PDB file of C-alpha atoms in Angstrom:
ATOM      1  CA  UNK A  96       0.000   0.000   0.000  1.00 68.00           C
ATOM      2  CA  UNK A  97       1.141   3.190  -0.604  1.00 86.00           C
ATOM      3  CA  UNK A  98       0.932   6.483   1.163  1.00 80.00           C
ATOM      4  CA  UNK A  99      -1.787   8.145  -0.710  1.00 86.00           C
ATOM      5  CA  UNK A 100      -4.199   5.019  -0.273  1.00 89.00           C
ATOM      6  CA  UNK A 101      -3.914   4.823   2.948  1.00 89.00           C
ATOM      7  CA  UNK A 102      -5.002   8.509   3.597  1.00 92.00           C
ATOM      8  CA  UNK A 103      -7.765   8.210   1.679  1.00 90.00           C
ATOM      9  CA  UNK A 104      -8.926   4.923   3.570  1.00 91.00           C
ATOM     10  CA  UNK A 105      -8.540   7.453   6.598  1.00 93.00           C
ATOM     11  CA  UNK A 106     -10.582  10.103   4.836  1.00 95.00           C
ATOM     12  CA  UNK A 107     -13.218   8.205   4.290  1.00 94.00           C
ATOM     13  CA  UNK A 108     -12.869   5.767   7.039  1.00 94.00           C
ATOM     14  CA  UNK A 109     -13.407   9.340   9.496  1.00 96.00           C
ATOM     15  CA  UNK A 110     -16.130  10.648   7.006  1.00 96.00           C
ATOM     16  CA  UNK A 111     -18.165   7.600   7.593  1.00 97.00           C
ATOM     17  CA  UNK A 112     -17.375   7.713  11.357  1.00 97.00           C
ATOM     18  CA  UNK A 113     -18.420  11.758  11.238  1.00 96.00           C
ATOM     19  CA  UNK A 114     -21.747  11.513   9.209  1.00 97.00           C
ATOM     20  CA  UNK A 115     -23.018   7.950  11.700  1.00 97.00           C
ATOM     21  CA  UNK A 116     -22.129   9.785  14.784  1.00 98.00           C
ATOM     22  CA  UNK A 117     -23.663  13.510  13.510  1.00 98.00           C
ATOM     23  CA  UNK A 118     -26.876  11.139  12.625  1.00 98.00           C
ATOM     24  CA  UNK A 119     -27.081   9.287  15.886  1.00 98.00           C
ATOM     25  CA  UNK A 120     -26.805  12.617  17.808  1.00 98.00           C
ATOM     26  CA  UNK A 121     -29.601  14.663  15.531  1.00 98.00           C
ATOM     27  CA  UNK A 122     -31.907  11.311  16.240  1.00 98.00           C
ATOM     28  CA  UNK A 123     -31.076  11.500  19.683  1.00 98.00           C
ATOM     29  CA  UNK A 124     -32.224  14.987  19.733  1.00 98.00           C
ATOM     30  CA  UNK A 125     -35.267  14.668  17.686  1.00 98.00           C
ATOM     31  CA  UNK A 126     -36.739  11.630  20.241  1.00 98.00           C
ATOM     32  CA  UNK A 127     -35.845  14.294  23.205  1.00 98.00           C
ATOM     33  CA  UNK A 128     -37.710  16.488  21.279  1.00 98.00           C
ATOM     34  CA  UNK A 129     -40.783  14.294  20.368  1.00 98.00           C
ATOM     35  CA  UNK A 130     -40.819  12.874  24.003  1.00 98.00           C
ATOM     36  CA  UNK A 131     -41.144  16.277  25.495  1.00 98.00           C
ATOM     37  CA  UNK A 132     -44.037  17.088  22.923  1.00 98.00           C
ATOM     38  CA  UNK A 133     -45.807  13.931  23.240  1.00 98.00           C
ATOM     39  CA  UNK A 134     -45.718  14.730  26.953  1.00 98.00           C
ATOM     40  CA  UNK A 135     -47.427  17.985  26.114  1.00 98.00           C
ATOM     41  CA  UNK A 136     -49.791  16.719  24.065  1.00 98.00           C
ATOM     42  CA  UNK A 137     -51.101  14.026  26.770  1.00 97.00           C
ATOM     43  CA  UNK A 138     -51.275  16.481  29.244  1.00 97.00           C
ATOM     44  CA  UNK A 139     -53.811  18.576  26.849  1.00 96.00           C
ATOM     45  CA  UNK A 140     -55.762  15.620  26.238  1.00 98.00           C
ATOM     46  CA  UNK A 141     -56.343  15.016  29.978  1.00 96.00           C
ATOM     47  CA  UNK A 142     -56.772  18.477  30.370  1.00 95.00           C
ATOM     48  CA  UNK A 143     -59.349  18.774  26.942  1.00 96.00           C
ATOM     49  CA  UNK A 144     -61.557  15.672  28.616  1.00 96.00           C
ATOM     50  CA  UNK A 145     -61.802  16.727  32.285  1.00 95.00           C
ATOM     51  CA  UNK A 146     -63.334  19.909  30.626  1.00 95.00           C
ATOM     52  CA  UNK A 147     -65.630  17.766  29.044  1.00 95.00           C
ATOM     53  CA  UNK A 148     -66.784  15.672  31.506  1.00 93.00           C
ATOM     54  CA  UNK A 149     -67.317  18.950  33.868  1.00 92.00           C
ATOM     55  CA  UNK A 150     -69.601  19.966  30.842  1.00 91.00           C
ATOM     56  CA  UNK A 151     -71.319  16.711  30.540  1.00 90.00           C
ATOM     57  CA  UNK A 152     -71.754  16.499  34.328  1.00 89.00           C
ATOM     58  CA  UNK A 153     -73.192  20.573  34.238  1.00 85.00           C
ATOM     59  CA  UNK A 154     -75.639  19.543  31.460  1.00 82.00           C
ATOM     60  CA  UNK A 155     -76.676  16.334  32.673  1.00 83.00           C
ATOM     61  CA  UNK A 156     -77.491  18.245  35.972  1.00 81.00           C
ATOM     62  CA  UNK A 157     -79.371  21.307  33.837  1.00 74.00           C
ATOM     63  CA  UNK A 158     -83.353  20.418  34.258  1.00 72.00           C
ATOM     64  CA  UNK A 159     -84.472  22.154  30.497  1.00 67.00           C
ATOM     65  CA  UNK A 160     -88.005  21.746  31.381  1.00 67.00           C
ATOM     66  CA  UNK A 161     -87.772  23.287  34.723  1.00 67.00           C
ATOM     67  CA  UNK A 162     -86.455  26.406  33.378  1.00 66.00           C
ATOM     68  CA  UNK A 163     -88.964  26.223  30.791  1.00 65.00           C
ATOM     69  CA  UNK A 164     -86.835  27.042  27.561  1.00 64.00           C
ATOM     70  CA  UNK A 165     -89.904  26.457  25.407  1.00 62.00           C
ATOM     71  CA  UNK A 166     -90.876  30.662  26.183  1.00 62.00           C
ATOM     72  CA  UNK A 167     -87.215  31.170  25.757  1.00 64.00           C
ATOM     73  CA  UNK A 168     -86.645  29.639  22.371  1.00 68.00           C
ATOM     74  CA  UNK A 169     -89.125  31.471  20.056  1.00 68.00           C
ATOM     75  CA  UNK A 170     -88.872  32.040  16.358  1.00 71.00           C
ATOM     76  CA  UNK A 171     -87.268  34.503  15.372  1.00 71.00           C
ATOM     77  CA  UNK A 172     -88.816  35.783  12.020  1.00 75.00           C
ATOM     78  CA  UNK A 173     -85.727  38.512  11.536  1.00 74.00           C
ATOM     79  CA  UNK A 174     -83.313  35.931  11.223  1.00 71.00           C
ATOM     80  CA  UNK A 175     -82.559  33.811   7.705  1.00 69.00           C
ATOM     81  CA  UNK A 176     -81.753  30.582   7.507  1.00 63.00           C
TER      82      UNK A 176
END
C-alpha cells in the first residue's frame, strides 16, 4: 500500500465515522424532542376531557323543562336561515 491510499482509507474511514455519529446525535435529539411534545400533548388531552366531563356532568345536571326554555326559544322571524 502506498501512502496516498492509505489517507484516503482514513478520509473516508473518518467521514463515515463523522456523518453515523452527527446522525445518531440529531436522532437523539429529535426523540428528546418528540418525548417532550408527546408529553405535552397528553397532558392537553387530559386536560381537553376533564373539561368535558365537567360539561357533561353541568348539562346532565341542567333540568331544560324546569327552566322552561320552550318561552325562551321562540322564532325569530328577523333571522334567515
Amino acid at each position: 500500500m502506498n501512502f496516498e491510499s492509505v489517507i484516503g482509507f482514513a478520509l473516508f474511514f473518518c467521514t463515515i465515522a463523522g456523518l453515523t455519529l452527527f446522525f445518531f446525535l440529531r436522532n437523539k435529539r429529535l426523540k428528546a424532542r418528540h418525548k417532550i411534545r408527546q408529553q405535552q400533548l397528553s397532558e392537553a388531552i387530559g386536560s381537553h376531557k376533564a373539561q368535558i366531563a365537567l360539561r357533561e356532568n353541568a348539562l346532565n345536571t341542567y333540568h331544560f323543562l324546569r327552566y322552561n326554555l320552550d318561552e325562551a326559544l321562540v322564532v325569530q322571524p328577523n333571522i334567515n336561515i
